[in-house]
Coordinates of C-alpha atoms (C1' of nucleotides) in Angstrom, one line a residue:
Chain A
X1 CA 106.7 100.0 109.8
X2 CA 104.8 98.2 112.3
X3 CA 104.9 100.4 116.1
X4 CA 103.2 98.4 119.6
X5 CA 100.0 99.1 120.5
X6 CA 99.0 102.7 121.3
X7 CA 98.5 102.6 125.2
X8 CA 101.6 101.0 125.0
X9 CA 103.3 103.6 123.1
X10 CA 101.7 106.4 125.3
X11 CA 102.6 104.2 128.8
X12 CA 106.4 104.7 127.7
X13 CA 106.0 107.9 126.1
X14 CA 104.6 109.5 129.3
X15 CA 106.8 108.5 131.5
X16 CA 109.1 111.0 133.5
X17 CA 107.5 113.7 131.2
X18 CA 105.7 117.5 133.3
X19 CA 103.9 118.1 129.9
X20 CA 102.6 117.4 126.8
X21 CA 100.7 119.9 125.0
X22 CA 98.2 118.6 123.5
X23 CA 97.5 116.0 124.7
X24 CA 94.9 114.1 122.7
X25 CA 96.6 115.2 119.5
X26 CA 99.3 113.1 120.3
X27 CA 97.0 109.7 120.5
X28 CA 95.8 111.3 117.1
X29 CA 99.3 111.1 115.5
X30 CA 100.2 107.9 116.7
X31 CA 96.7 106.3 115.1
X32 CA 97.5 108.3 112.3
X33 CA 101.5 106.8 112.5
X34 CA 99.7 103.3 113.0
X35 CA 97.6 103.5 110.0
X36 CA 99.7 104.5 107.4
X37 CA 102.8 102.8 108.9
X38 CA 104.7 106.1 108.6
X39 CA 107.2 106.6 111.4
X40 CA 106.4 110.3 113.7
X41 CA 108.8 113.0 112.8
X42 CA 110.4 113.6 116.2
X43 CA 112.5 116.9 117.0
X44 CA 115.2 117.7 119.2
X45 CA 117.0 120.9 119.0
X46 CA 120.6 121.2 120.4
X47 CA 123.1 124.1 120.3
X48 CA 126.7 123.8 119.2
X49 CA 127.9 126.5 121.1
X50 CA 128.0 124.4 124.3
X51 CA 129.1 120.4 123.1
X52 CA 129.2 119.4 126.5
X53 CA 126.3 117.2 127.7
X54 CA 125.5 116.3 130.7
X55 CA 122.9 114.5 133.1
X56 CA 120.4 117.7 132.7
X57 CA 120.3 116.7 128.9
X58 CA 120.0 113.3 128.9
X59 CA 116.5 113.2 130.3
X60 CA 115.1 114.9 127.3
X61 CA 117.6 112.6 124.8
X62 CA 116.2 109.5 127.0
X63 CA 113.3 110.6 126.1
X64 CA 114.1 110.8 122.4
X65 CA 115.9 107.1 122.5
X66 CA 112.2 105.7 123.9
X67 CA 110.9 107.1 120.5
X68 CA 113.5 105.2 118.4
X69 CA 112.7 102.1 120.5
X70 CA 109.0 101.9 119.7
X71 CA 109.8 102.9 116.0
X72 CA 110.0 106.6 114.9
X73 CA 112.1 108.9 113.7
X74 CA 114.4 110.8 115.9
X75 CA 115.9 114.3 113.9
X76 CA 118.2 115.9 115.9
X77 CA 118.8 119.6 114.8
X78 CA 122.1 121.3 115.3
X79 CA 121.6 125.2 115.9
X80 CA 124.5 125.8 113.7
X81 CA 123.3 129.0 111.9
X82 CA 122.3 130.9 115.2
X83 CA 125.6 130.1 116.9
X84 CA 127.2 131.2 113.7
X85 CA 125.5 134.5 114.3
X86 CA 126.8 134.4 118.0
X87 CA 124.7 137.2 120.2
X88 CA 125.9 140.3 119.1
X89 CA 124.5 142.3 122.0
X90 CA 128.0 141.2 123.3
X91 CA 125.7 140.7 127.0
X92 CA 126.3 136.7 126.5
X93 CA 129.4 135.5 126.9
X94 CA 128.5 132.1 126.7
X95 CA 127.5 132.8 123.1
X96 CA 130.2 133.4 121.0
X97 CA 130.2 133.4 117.1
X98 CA 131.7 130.5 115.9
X99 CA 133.1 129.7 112.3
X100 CA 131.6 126.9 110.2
X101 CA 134.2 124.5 111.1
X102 CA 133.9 125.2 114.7
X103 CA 129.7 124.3 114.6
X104 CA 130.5 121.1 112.2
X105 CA 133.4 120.2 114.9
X106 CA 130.7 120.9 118.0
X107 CA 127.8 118.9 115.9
X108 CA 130.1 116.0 115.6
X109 CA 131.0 116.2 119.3
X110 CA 127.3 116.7 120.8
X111 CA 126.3 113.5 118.0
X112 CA 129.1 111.7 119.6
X113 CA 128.7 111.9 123.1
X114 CA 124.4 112.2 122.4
X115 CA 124.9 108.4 120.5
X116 CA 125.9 106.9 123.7
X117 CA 121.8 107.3 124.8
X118 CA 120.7 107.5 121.0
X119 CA 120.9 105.2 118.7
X120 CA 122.7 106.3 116.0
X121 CA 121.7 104.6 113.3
X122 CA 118.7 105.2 113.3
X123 CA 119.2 109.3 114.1
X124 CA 118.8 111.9 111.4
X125 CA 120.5 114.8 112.2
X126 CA 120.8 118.1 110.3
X127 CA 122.0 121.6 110.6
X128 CA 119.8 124.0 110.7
X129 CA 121.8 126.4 108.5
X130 CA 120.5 124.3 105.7
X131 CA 117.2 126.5 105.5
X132 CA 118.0 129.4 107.7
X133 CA 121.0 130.8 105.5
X134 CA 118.6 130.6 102.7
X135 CA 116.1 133.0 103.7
X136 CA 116.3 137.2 102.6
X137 CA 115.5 139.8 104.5
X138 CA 111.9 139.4 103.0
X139 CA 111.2 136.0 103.9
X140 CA 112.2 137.0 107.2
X141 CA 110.1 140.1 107.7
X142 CA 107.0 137.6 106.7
X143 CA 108.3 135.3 109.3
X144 CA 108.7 138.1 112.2
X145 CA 104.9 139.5 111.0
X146 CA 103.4 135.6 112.2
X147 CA 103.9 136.7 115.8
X148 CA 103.2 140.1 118.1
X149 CA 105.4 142.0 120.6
X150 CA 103.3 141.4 123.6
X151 CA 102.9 137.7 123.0
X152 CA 106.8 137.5 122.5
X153 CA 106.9 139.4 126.0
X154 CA 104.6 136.6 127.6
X155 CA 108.1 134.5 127.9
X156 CA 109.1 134.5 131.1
X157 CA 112.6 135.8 130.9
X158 CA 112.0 138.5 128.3
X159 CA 109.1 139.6 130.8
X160 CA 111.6 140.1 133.8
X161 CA 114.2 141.5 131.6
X162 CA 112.0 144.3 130.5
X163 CA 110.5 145.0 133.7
X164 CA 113.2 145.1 135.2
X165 CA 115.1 147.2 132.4
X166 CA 117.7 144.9 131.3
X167 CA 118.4 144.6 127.3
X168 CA 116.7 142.5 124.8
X169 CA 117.8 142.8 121.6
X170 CA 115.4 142.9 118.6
X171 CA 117.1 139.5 117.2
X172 CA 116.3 137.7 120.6
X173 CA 113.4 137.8 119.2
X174 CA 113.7 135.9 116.0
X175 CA 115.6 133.0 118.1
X176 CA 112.2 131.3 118.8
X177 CA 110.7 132.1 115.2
X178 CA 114.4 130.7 114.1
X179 CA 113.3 128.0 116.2
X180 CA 109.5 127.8 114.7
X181 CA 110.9 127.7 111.3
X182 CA 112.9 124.6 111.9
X183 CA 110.2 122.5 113.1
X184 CA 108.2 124.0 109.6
X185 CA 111.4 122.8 107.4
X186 CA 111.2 119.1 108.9
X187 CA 107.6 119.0 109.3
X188 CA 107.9 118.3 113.0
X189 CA 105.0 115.7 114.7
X190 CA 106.4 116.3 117.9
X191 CA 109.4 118.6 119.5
X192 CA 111.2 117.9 122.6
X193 CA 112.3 120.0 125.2
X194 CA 112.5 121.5 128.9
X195 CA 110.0 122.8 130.3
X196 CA 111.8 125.9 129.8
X197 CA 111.5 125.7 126.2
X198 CA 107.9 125.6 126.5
X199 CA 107.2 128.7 125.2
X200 CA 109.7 128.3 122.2
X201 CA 107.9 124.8 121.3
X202 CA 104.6 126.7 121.4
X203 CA 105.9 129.1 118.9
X204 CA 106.5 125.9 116.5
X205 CA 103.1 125.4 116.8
X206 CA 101.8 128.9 115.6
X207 CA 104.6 129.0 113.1
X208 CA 103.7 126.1 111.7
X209 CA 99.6 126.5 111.2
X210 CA 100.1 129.9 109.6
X211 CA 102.4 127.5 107.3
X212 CA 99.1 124.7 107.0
X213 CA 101.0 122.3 108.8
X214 CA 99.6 120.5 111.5
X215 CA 101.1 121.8 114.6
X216 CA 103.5 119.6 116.8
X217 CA 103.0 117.9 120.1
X218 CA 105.1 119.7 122.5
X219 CA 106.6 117.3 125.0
X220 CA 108.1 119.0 127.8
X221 CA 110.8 117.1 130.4
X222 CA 110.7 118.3 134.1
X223 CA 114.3 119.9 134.3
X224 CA 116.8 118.2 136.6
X225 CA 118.1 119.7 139.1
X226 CA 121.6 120.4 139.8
X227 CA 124.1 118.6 142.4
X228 CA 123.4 121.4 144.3
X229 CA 120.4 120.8 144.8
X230 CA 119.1 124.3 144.0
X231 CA 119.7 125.8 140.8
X232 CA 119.0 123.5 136.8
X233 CA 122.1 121.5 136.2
X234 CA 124.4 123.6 133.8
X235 CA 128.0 123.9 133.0
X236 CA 128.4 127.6 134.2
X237 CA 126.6 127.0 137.4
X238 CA 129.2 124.0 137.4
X239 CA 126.5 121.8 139.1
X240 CA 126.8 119.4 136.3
X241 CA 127.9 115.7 136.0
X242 CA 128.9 115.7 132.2
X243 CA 128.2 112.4 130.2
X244 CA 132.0 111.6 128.9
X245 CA 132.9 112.4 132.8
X246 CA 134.8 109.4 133.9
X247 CA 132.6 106.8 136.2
X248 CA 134.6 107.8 139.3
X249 CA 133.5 111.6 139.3
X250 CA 129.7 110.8 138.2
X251 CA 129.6 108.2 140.8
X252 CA 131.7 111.0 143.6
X253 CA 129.4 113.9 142.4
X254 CA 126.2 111.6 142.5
X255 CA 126.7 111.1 146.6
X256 CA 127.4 114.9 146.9
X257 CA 123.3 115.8 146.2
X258 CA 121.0 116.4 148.8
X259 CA 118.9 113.2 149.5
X260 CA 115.3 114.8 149.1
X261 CA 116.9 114.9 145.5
X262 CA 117.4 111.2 145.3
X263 CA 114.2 109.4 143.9
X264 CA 113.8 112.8 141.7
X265 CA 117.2 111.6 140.4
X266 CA 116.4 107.8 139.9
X267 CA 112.8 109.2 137.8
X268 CA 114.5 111.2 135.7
X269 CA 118.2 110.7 135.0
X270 CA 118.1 106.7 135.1
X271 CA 115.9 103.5 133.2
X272 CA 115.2 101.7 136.4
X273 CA 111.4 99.9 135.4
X274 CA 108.6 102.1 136.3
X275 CA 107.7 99.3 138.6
X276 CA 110.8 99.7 140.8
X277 CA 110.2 103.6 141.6
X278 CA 107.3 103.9 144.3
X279 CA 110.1 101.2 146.0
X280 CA 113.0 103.3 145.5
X281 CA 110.9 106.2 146.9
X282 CA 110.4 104.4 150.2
X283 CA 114.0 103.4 150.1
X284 CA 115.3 107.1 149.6
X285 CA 113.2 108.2 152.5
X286 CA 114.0 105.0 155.0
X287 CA 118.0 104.6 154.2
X288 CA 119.1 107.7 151.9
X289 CA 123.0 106.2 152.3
X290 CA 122.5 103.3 150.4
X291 CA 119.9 104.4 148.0
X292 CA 122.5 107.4 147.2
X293 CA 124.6 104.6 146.4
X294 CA 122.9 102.3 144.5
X295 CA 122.1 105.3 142.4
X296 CA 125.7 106.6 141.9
X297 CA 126.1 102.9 141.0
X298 CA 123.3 102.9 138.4
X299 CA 124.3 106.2 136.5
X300 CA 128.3 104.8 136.0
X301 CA 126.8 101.8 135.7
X302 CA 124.3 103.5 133.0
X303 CA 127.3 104.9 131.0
X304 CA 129.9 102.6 131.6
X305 CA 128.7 99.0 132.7
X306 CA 128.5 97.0 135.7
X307 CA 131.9 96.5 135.9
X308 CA 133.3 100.3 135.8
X309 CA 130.4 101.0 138.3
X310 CA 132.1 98.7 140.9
X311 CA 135.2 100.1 140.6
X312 CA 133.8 103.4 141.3
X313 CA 132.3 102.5 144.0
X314 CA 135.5 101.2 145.4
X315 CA 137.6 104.3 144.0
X316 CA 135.3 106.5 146.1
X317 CA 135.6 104.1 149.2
X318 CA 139.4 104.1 148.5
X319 CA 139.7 107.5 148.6
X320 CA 137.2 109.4 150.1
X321 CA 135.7 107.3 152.9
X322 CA 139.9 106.1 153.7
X323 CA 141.3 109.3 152.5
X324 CA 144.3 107.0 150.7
X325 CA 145.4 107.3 147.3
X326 CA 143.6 106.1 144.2
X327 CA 145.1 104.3 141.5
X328 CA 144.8 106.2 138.8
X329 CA 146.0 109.6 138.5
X330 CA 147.9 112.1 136.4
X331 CA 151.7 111.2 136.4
X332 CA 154.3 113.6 134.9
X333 CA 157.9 113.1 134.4
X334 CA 160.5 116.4 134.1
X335 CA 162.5 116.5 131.2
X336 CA 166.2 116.0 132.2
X337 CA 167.1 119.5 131.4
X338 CA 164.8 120.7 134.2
X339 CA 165.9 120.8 137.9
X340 CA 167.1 118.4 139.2
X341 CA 166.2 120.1 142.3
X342 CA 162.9 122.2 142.0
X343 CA 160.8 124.6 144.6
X344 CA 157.8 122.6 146.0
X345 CA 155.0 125.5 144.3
X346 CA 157.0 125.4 141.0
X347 CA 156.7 122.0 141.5
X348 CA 152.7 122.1 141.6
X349 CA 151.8 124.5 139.4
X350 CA 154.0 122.6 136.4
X351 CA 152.1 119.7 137.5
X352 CA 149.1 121.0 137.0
X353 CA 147.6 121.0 140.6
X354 CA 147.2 124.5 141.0
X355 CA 146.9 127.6 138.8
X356 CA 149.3 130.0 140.3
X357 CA 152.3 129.3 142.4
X358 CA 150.3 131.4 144.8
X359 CA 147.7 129.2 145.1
X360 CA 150.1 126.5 146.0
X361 CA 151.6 128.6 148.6
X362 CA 148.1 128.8 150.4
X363 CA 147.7 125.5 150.1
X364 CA 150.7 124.6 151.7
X365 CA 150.2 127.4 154.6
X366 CA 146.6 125.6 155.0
X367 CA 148.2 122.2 155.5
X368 CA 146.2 121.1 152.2
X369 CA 149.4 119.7 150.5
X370 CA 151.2 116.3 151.4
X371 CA 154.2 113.8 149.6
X372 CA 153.5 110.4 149.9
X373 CA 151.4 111.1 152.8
X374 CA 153.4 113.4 155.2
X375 CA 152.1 116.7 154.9
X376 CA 154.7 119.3 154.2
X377 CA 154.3 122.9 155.9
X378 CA 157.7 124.5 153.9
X379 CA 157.2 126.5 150.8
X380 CA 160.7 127.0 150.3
X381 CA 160.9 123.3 150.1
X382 CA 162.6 122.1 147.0
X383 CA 162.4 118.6 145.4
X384 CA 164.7 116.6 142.9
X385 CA 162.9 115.5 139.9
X386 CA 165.3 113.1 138.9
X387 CA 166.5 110.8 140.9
X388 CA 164.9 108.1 143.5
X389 CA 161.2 106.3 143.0
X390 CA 158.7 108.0 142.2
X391 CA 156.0 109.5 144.6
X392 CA 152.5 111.0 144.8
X393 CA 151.7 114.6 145.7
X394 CA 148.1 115.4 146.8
X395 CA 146.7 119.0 147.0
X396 CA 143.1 119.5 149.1
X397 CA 140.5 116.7 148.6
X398 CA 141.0 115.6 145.2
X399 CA 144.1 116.7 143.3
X400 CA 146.6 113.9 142.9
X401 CA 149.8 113.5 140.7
X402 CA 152.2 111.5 140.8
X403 CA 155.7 112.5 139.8
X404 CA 157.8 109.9 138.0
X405 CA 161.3 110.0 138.8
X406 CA 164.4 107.4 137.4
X407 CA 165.3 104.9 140.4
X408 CA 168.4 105.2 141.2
X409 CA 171.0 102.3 139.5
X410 CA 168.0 101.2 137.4
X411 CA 167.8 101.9 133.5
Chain B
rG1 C1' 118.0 163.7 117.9
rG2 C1' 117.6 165.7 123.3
rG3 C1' 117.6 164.9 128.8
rC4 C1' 118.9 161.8 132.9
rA5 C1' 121.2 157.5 135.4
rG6 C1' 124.9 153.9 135.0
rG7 C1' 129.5 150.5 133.4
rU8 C1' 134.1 148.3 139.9
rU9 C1' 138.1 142.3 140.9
rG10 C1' 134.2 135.0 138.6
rC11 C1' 128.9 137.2 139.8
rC12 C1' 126.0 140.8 142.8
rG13 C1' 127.3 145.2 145.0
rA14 C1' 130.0 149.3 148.4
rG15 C1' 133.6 152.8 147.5
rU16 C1' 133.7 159.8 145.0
rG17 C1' 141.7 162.5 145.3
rG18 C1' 146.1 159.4 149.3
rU19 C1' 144.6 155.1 155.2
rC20 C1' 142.2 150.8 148.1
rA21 C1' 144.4 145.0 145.7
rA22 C1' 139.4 148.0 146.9
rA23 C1' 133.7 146.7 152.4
rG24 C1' 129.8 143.1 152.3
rG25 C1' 127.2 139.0 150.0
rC26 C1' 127.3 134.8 146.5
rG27 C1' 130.4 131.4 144.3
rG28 C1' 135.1 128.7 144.6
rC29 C1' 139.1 126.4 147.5
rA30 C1' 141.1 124.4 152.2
rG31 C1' 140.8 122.6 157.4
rA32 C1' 137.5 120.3 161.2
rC33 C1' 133.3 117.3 161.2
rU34 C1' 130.1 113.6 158.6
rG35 C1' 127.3 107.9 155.4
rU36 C1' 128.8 111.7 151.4
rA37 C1' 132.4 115.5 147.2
rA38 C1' 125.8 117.2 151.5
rA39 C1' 124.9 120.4 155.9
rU40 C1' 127.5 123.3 159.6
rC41 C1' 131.7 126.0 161.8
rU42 C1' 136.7 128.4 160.7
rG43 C1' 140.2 130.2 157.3
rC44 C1' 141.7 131.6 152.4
rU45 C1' 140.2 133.6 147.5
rC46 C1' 144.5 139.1 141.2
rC47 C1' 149.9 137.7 139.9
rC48 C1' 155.2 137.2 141.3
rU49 C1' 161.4 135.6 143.3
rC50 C1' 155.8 137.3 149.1
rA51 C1' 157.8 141.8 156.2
rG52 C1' 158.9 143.4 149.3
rG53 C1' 157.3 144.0 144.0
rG54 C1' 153.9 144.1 139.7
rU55 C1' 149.1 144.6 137.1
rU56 C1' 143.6 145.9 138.0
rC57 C1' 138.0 149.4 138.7
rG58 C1' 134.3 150.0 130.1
rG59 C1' 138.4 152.2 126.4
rA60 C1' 142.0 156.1 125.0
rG61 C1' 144.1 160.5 126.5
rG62 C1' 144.8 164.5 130.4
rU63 C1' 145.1 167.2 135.4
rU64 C1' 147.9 165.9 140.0
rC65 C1' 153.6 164.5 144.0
rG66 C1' 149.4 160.8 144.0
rA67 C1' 143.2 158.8 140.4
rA68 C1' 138.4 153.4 140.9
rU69 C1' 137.5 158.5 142.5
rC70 C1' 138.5 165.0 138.8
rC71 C1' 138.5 166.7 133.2
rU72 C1' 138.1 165.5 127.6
rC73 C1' 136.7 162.2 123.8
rC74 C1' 135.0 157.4 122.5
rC75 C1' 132.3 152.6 123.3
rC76 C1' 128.3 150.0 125.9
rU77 C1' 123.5 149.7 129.0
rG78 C1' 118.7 151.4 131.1
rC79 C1' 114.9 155.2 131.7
rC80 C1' 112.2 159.6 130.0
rC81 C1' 111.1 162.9 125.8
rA82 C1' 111.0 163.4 120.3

RNA sequence: GGGCAGGUUGCCGAGUGGUCAAAGGCGGCAGACUGUAAAUCUGCUCCCUCAGGGUUCGGAGGUUCGAAUCCUCCCCUGCCCA
């Protein structure tokens, strides 16, 4: 295997990254990499319990494609065995126990949508049930005696808990050592992660000299910020713009950020050139309008080519900027033993623009709802689902559908 | 094992027998406005056949005309002692 040259190597590799711990023992690996021609082993851990990527994740899996680029080997490691365990302190919701089938099914998905910044051919990926599920109680008292209490307490967040008297259960814990061990079953070079993983990467590190391994690098990714502006991206905090969303919603939830976000945004979540950021920065700062733009253009563009990124652009035009109707949108057609005529809320809910008929009523009384653009103000209003062309109901900002209906003397 | 304090609607958090579908904040949604799906202001925010009805306050029973509020048991959490 033949890699570029080192500073070139280390150019790309530190690019966009808050950390790398330490430093000079990653120059150290690559000379080693260089000498024998043996690829780096390169780690990225994902959980199956939550498939769904989004923008926050590909910055670290960027990250991970650069390494494939200039020649080593990505591993990507699906928590299976943890989220088969779920959190049993029953505090997490967000952690369920899942079934085999259910991580294998969740692996597959997070490989799928991950392979559209990875390359997949070139991606090893593994479950880390493999090893885990192998280990007795033993083994796993010896791996618990490699670390202490009070430097498991130096993580931030079981700090706060237990200050601040909220649970931590005794298996919390063994996450990070879970965590450790993985990186000692694959012989990590280097792991990937937040910088809120920091302290689990560090763990790898200690795990792994007490095994006579030579610790990883820890590379640690500034974490991107949410549309909000405020708070990490993350599903639950429903700040996110997920990877398989289509190129009109990352392109409409793109312009919602705040603008000091902007070139933060274009650093970490896009592969403009290095050249082109101090430029963009200016831009951001001089006309944040178009700069939004051209980077809700870039991300669909990113995902979904140049071509799905115009459109996009003129979806949002089209129906944000106009308020008219966009093209595409959910369309749903009665079966004939319904109706003919049916209440308007009935109507809505069926349709799958609201999630209670009450709902519908309030968005009705707050003049929210309109048919083919006249906005109705009766709730007692009743449709027929039958007969005449078809038309479009929109509910608030963003909820379209259009019912289809059999013209008249036609078919 | 013992003592104490707690578990309230998506979240935080008031409420200690009827005036409670339950204050307030956050979040969410809508309207106005805007370059924007941002910010701001205003309204809404359990469900239904909506001037009415139904189901909620960790779980199961009980007291009462009436319980989120009182009693019993159970489950869960934190703190202190052992």
């Amino acid at each position: 295997m033949k890699f570029p040259p080192i500073d070139k190597q280390l150019a790309l590799i530190e690019r966009g990254v808050a950390e790398i711990v330490p430093e000079d023992a990653l120059v150290e690996k690559l000379r080693r990499a260089e000498k024998t021609g043996e690829p780096l082993i390169v780690k990225l851990g994902c959980d199956p319990s939550r498939p769904d990527l989004h923008l926050g994740h590909s910055v670290v899996l960027r990250k991970l494609r650069q390494f494939q680029d200039i020649g080593h080997q990505a591993v990507l490691i699906v928590g299976d065995f943890t989220g088969m365990i779920g959190d049993p302190s029953g505090r997490s919701r967000e952690r369920p126990a899942l079934s085999v089938e259910e991580t294998r099914e969740n692996g597959r998905s997070y490989f799928e949508q991950a392979s559209r910044i990875l390359d997949p051919e070139r991606t090893r990926i593994v479950y880390n049930s493999e090893w885990l599920e192998k280990l007795n109680f033993s083994d796993v008292i010896q791996l618990a005696g490699k670390y202490t209490v009070a430097r498991m307490l130096e993580r931030d967040d079981f700090e706060k808990r237990y200050k601040s008297g909220e649970p931590i259960g005794i298996h919390e814990f063994l996450y990070p050592l879970a965590q450790a061990q993985d990186s000692v079953a694959i012989r990590a070079d280097i792991e990937l992660g937040g910088t809120d993983q920091k302290f689990n990467l560090l763990v790898g590190r200690a795990v792994q000299q007490s095994e006579k391994m030579a610790p990883q690098v820890c590379i640690m990714m500034p974490i991107l910020p949410g549309t909000d502006g405020v708070e990490k991206m993350s599903k639950s905090l429903d700040n996110y713009i997920g990877i398989s969303e289509s190129p009109e919603e990352m392109y409409g939830k793109t312009l919602s950020i705040p603008d000091d976000l902007i070139y933060q945004w274009f650093e970490l979540a896009t592969n403009v050139p290095t050249e082109e950021l101090p430029a963009i920065k200016a831009a951001a700062k001089r006309e944040p309008r178009n700069t939004k733009h051209r980077l809700a253009w870039t991300i669909a563009s990113m995902y979904y080519g140049d071509d799905a990124a115009d459109q996009a652009r003129s979806h949002f035009e089209k129906t944000v900027i106009r308020g008219d109707v966009p093209e595409n949108m959910e369309s749903v057609r009665f079966a004939m033993d319904e109706g003919p005529r049916m209440g308007i809320l009935d109507l809505m809910t069926r349709a799958g623009l609201t999630g209670s008929n009450g709902e519908a009523r309030r968005l009705i009384a707050q003049h929210a709802v309109s048919i083919d653009g006249e906005k109705i103000s009766d709730v007692r209003m009743e449709v027929d689902v039958h007969v005449g062309p078809s038309f479009v109901i929109k509910a608030g900002k963003r909820r379209f559908a259009r019912i289809l209906r059999e013209e008249e003397g036609i078919s």
